[in-house]
Coordinates of C-alpha atoms in Angstrom, one line a residue:
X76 CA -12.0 62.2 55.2
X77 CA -13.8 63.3 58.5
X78 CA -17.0 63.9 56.5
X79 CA -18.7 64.3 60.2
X80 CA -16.0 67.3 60.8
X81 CA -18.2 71.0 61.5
X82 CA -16.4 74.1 61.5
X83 CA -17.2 77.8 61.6
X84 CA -16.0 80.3 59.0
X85 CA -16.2 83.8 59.0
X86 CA -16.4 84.9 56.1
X87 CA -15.5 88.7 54.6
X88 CA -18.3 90.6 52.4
X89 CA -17.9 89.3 49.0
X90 CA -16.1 91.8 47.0
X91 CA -15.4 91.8 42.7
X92 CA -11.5 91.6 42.3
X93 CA -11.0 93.5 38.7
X94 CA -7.9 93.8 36.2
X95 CA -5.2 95.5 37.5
X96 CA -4.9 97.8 33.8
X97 CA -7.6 98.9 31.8
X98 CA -8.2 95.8 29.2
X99 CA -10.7 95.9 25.9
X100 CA -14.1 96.0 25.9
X101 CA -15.4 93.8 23.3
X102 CA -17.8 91.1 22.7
X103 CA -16.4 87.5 21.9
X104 CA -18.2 85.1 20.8
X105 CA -17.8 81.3 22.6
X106 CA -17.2 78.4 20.0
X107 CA -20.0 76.3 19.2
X108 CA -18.6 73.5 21.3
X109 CA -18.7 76.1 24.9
X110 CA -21.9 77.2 24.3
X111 CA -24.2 73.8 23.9
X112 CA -27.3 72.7 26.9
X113 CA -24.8 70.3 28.6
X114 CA -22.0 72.8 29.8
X115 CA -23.8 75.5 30.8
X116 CA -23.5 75.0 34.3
X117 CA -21.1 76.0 37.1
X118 CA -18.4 73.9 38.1
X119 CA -17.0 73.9 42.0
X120 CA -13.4 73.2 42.2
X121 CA -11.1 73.0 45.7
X122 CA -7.9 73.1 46.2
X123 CA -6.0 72.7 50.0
X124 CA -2.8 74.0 50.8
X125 CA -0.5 72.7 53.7
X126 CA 1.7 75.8 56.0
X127 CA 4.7 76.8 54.6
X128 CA 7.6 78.1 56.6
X129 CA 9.0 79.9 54.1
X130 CA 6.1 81.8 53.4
X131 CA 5.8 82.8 57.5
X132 CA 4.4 86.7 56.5
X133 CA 2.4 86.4 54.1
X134 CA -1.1 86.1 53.9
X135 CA -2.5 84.0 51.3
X136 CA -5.3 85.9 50.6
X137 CA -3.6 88.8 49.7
X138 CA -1.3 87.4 47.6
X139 CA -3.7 85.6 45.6
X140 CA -6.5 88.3 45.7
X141 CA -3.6 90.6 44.1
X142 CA -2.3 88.5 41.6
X143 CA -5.7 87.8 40.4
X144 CA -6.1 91.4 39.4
X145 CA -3.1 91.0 37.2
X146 CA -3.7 87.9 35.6
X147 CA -7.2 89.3 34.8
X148 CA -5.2 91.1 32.6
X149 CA -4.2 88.8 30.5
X150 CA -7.4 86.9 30.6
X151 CA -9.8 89.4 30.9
X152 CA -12.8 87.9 29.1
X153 CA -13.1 86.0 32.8
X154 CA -14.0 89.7 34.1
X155 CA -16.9 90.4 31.8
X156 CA -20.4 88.9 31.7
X157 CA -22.1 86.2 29.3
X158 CA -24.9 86.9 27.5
X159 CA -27.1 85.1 25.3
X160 CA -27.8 86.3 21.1
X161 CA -29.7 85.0 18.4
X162 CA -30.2 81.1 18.2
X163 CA -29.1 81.2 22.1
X164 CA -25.7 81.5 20.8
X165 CA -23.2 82.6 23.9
X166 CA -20.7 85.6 24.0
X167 CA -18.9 86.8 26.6
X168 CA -19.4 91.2 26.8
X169 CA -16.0 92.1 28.4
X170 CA -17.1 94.5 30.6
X171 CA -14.3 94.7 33.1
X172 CA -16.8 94.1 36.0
X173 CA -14.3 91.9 37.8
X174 CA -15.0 88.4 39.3
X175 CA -16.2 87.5 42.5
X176 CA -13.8 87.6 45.6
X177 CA -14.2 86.3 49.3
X178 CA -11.3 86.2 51.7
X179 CA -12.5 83.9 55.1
X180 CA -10.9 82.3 58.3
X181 CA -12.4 78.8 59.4
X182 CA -11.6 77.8 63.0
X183 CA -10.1 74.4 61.6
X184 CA -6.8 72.9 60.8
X185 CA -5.7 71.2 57.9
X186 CA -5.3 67.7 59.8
X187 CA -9.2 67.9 61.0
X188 CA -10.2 67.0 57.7
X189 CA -8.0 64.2 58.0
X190 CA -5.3 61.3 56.5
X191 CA -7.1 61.2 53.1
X192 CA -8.6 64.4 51.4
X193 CA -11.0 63.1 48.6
X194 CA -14.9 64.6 48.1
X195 CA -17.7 65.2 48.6
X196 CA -15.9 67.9 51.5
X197 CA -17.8 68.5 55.1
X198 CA -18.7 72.0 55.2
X199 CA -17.9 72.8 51.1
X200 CA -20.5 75.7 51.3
X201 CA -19.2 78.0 53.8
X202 CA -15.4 77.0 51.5
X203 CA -17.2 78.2 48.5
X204 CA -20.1 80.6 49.7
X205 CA -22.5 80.4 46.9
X206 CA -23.2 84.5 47.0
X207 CA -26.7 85.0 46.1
X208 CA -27.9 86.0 42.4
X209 CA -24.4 84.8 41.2
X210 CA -24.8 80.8 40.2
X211 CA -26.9 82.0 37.2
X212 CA -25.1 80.9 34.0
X213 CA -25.9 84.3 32.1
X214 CA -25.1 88.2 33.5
X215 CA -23.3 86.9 36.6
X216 CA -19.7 86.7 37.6
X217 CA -18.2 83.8 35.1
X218 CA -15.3 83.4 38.4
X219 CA -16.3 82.8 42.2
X220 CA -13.4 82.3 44.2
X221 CA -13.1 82.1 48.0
X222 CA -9.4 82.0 49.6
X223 CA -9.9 80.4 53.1
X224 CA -7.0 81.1 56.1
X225 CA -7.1 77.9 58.4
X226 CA -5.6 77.8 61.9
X227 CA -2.6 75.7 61.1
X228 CA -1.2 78.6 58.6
X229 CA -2.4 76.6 55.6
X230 CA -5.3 77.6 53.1
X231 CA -8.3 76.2 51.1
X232 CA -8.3 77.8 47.3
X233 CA -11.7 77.1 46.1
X234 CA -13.1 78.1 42.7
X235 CA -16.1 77.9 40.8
X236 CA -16.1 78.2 37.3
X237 CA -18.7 78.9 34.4
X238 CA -18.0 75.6 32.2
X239 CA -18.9 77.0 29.2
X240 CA -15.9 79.4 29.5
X241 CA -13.5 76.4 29.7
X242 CA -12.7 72.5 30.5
X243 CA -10.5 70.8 32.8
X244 CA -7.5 71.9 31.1
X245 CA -8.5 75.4 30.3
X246 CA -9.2 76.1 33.8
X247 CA -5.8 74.6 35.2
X248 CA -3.9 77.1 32.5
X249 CA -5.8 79.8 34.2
X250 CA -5.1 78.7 37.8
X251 CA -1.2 77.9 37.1
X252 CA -1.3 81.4 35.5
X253 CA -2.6 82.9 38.8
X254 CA 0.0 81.0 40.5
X255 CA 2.6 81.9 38.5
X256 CA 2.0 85.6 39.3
X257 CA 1.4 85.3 42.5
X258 CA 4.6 83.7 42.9
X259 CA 6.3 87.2 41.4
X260 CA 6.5 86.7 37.7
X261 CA 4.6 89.7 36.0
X262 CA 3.3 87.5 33.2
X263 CA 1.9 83.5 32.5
X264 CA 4.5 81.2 30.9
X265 CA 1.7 80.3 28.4
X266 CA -0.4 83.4 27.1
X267 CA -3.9 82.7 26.8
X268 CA -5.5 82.6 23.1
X269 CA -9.2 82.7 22.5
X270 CA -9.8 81.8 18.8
X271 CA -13.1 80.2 19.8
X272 CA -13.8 80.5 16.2
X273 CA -11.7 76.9 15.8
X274 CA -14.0 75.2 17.2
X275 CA -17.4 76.7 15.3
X276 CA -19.4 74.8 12.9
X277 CA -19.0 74.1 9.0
X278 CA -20.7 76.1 6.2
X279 CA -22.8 74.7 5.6
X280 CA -23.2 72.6 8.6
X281 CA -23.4 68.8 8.3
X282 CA -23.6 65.6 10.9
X283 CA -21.3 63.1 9.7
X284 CA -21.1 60.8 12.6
X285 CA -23.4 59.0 15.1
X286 CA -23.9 60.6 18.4
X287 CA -26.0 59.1 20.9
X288 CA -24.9 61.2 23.3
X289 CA -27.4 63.8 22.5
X290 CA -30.2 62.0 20.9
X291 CA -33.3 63.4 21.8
X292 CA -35.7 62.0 24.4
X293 CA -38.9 60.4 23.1
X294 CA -41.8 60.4 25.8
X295 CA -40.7 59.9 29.3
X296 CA -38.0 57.8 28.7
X297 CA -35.6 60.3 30.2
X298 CA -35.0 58.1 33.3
X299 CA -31.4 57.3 34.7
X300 CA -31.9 53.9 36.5
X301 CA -31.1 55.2 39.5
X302 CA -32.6 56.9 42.3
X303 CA -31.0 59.8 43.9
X304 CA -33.3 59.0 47.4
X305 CA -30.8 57.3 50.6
X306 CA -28.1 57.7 48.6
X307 CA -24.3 57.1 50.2
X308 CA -20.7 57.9 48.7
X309 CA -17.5 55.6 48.9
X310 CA -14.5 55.9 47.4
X311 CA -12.1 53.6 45.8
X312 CA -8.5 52.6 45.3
X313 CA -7.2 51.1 42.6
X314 CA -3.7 50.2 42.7
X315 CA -1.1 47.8 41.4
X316 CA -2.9 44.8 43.0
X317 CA -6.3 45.5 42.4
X318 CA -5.6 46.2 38.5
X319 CA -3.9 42.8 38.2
X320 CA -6.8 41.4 40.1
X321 CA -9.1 42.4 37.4
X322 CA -6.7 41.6 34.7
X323 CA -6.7 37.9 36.0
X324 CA -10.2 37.8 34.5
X325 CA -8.9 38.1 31.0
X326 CA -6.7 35.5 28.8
X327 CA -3.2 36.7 29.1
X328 CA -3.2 37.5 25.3
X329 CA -6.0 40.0 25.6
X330 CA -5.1 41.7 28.7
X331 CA -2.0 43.9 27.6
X332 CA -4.8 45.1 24.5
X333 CA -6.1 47.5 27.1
X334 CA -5.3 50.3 28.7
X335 CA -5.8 50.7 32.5
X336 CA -8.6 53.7 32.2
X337 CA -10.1 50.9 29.8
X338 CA -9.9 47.9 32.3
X339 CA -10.9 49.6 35.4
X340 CA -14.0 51.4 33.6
X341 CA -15.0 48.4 32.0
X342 CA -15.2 46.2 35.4
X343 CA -16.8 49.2 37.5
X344 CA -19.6 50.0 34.8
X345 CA -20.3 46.3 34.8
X346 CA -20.5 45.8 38.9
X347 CA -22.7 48.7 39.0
X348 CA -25.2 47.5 36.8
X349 CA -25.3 44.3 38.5
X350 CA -25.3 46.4 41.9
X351 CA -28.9 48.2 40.5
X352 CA -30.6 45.4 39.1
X353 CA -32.5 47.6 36.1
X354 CA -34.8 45.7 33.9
X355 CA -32.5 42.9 32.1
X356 CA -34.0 44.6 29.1
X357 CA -33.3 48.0 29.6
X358 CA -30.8 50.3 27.3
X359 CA -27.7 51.5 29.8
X360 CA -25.3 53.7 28.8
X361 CA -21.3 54.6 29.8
X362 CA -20.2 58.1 29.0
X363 CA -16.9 59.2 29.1
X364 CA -15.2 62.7 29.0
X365 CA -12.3 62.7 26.1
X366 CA -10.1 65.6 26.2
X367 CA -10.2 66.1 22.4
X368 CA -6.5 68.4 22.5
X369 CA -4.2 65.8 21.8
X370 CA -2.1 66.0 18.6
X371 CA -3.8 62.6 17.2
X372 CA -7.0 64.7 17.3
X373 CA -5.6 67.5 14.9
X374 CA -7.5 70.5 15.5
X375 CA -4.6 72.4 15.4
X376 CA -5.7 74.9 18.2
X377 CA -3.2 77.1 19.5
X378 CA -1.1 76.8 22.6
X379 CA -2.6 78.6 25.1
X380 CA -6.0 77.8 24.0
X381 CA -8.3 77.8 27.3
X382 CA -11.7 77.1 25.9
X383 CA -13.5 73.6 26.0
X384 CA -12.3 71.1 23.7
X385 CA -14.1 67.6 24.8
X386 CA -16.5 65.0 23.4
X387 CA -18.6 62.7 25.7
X388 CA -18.6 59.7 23.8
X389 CA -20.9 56.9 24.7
X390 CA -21.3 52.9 24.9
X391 CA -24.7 51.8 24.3
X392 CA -26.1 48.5 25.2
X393 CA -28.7 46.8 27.2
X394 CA -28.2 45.8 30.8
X395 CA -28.9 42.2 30.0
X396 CA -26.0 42.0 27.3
X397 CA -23.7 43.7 30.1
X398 CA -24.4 41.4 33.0
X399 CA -24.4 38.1 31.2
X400 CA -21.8 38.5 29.4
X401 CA -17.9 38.0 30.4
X402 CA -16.1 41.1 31.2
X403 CA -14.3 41.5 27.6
X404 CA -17.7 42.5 26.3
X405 CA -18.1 45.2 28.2
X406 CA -14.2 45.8 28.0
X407 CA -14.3 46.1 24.2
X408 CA -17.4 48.7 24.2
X409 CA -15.2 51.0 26.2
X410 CA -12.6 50.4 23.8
X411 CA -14.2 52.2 21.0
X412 CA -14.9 55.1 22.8
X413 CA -12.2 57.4 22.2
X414 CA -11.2 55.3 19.2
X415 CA -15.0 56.9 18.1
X416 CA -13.8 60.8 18.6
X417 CA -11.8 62.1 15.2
X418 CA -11.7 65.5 13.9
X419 CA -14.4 64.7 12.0
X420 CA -16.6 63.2 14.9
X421 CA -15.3 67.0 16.4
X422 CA -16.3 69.1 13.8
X423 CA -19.9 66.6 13.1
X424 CA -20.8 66.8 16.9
X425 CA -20.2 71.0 16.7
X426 CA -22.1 71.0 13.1
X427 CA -25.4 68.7 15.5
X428 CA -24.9 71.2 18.2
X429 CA -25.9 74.3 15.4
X430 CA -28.1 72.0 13.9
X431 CA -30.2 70.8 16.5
X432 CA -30.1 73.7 18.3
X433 CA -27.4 73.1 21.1
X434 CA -29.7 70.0 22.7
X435 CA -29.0 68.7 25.9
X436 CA -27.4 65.3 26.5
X437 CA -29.4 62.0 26.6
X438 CA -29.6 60.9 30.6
X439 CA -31.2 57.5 29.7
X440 CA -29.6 54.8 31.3
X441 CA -26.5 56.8 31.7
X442 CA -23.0 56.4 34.1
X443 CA -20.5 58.9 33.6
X444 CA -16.7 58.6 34.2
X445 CA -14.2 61.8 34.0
X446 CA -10.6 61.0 34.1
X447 CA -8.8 63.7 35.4
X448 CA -5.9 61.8 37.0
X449 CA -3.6 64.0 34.5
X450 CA -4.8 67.2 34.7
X451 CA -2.9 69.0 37.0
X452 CA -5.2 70.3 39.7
X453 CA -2.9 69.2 42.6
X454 CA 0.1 70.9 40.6
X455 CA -1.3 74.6 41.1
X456 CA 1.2 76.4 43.2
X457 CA 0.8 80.2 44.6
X458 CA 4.2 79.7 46.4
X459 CA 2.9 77.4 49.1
X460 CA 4.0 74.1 47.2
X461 CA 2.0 72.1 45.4
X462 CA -2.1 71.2 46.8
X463 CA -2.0 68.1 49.2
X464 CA -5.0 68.0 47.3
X465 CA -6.6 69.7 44.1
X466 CA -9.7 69.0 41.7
X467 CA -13.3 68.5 41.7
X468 CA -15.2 69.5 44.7
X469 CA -18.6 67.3 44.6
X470 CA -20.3 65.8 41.4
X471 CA -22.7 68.4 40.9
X472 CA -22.4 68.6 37.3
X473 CA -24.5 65.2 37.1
X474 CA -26.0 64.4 40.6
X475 CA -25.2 60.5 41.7
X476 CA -24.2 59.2 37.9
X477 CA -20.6 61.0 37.6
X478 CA -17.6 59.6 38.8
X479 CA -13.9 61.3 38.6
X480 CA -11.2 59.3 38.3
X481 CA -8.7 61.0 40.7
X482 CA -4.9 60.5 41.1
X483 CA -3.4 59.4 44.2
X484 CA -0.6 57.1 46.3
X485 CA -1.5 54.9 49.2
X486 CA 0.3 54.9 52.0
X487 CA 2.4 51.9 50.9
X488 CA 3.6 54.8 48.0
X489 CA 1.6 52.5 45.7
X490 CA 0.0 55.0 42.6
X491 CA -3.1 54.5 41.3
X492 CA -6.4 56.1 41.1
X493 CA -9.6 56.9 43.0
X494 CA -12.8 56.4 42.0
X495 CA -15.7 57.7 44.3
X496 CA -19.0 55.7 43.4
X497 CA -22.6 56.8 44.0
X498 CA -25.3 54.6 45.1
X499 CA -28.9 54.0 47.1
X500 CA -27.5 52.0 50.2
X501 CA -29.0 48.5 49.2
X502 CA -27.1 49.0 45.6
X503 CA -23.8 50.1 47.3
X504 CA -23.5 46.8 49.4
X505 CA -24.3 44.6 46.3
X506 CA -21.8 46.6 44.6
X507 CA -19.1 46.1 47.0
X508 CA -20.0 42.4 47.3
X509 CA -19.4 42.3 43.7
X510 CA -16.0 43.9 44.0
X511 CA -15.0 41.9 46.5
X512 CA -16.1 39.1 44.7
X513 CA -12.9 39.3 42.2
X514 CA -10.7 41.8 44.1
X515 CA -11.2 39.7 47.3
X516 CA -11.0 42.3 49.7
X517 CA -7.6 43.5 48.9
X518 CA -10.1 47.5 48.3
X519 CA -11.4 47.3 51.9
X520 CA -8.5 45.4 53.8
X521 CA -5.3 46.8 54.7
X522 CA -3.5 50.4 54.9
X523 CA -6.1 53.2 55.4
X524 CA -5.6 54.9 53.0
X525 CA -6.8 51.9 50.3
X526 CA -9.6 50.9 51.9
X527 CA -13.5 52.3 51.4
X528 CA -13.9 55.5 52.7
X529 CA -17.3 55.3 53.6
X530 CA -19.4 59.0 53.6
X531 CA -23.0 59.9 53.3
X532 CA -23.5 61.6 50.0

């Protein structure tokens, strides 16, 4: 990524793009799970599109801005405004108001950016103009998108969302819905169901489980080990070989036991608490995202459902137990994780959320990893092919302690995943040396694409 890369973009007044038919207005309540502390943020998302001959004629921008008035249609509740009720409980008043639109030209080609798109992007706020008055979470547009023409013929898509209105998944139905339409059908494949109420709490409420994901702070012991001052980004591959390098530190009749997520997270968590060197006594934490709609879950939601539906789970120890110990410690914490989230740990952590007021989530100590290698960003098609890239646009949800796990394929064709990593500079080099310490430079050696990419945060 050519993160030194400037560009100008000229950039059309934002406009609101509403449904295309008149659509109910109504007030619908967001489940318990949408509306706690820790989602309501917004969300950037980007997407990059290559030139298509086929589609020599047509303008992406008005395609998409055209299709999005239809398929506000059919989710409509994206065109109204959130508000906040009794017991800051979250509803959405479908107003019809539309969401925010802006069509733009940057002076750039897709090849600028370069062999290997990954984030944080060069230039992200003039690709996604943050309009003033409108990154508020309540009475603002719950949609921002910005469709950006580039000089080769291709395009950058780039969304931001309002997370309490959906998840990872939620927000890919919408997008393949827009594509769909924009790509001539007059309707989504999968029609969008709202039944929020699923996910609501019990009557009476009651906490079952053990969450210390949202315990609440005590004193000023709110701190995340890490300081976000001289921080620097790189981003890494992991691939056949360097999975089988990590696997080599485990008995062959314990290393099958795991899943590669498992492996991977285990052996980053670990490097980068060496890499920061907390107090050996000091509680650290490892949170990971579970997309809760799987059918071992059973919370029988309904296809189409587009709302959130995800636990962060989290391994508690302290950093002395995690350094000194042999990687199958940390390993077997991870393990648990999303062996921890039931239906019951569902329905107990949305009973807590009613019960404690929606409290936010504990920072203490805490690393964050999202695996979003299967969720379909790059898939999203509005008749240009599929997104040479597509997914998260920075890690502004949690600033320097989130990391996505990303799909992608080397230029050997070897699949695996990337995993950008923030740390202060002095961490970041003892984290590598770490790495390298069992990988043995097979992550900065070799094809470009599956070495460090090295970026300034």
């Amino acid at each position: 990524m050519a993160q030194s890369l400037l560009f100008k973009v000229k950039k059309c007044t934002p406009e609101f793009v509403t449904p295309s038919k008149p659509t109910p207005h109504e007030i619908k309540l967001l489940s318990d799970i949408d509306d706690q502390d820790g989602l309501r943020l917004q969300i950037p998302l980007i997407q990059f599109y290559k030139y298509d001959p086929n589609m020599e004629g047509k303008d992406p921008v008005d395609v998409i801005r055209k299709a999005l008035a239809k398929t506000l249609v059919f989710y409509y509740p994206f065109a109204g405004r959130l508000r906040e009720g009794v017991g800051r409980k979250l509803m959405v008043d479908c107003t019809g108001e539309g969401v925010l639109f802006i069509e733009a030209d940057a002076d750039v080609s897709l090849r600028d950016f370069g062999d290997t798109l990954l984030p944080t992007f060069p230039c992200l706020d003039e690709l996604l103009y943050d309009v003033p008055g409108s990154s508020d979470v309540l009475n603002v547009p719950l949609l921002l998108i910005q469709v950006t023409r580039l000089k080769c013929g291709g395009f950058v898509f780039a969304i931001r969302l309002n997370h309490t209105m959906s998840d990872a998944s939620g927000i890919v139905q919408f997008m393949n819905a827009l594509g769909e339409i924009s790509r001539g059908r007059n309707e989504p494949s999968i029609s969008p169901v709202w039944c929020r109420e699923f996910l609501n709490a019990r009557n009476p409420p009651r906490v079952t489980c053990i969450h210390p994901e949202i315990e609440q702070e005590h004193g000023n012991n709110n701190g995340t080990i890490i300081s976000l001052d001289n921080m620097v980004q790189r981003t890494f591959f992991f691939g056949p070989v360097e999975v089988s390098k990590i696997h080599s530190l485990l008995s062959t009749n314990m290393a099958y036991k795991y899943t590669k997520f498992e492996i991977i997270t285990a052996f980053i968590w670990r490097c980068r608490i060496i890499a920061l060197q907390p107090d050996l006594n000091e509680e650290v934490r490892m949170m990971s995202v579970v997309n809760a709609r799987g059918t071992s879950f059973n919370l029988q939601l309904p296809n189409g459902y587009y709302g959130n539906v995800i636990a962060y789970t989290v391994a508690v120890t302290l950093a002395r137990k995690l350094i000194e110990n042999p990687l199958l410690y940390a390993l077997n914490l991870i393990k648990k994780l999303k062996a921890n989230v039931t239906k019951e740990y569902m329905h107990s952590l949305i009973d807590l959320m009613v019960i404690k007021n929606r409290p936010r989530f504990s920072m203490r100590g805490l690393f964050v990893v999202s695996n979003l290698r299967h969720s379909g960003f790059e898939d999203v098609d509005f008749g240009w092919g599929k997104a040479v890239y597509g997914g998260p646009a920075n890690d502004s949800s949690f600033p320097g302690i989130v990391s996505y796990y990303l799909p992608f394929k080397n230029a050997k064709g070897e699949k695996g995943l990337v995993i950008p990593i923030h740390l202060p500079a002095q961490a970041m080099e003892r984290f590598v040396k770490e790495l390298d310490s069992v990988l043995k430079n097979n992550i900065n050696k070799g094809d470009p694409t599956s070495r460090i990419i090295k970026s300034l945060l």
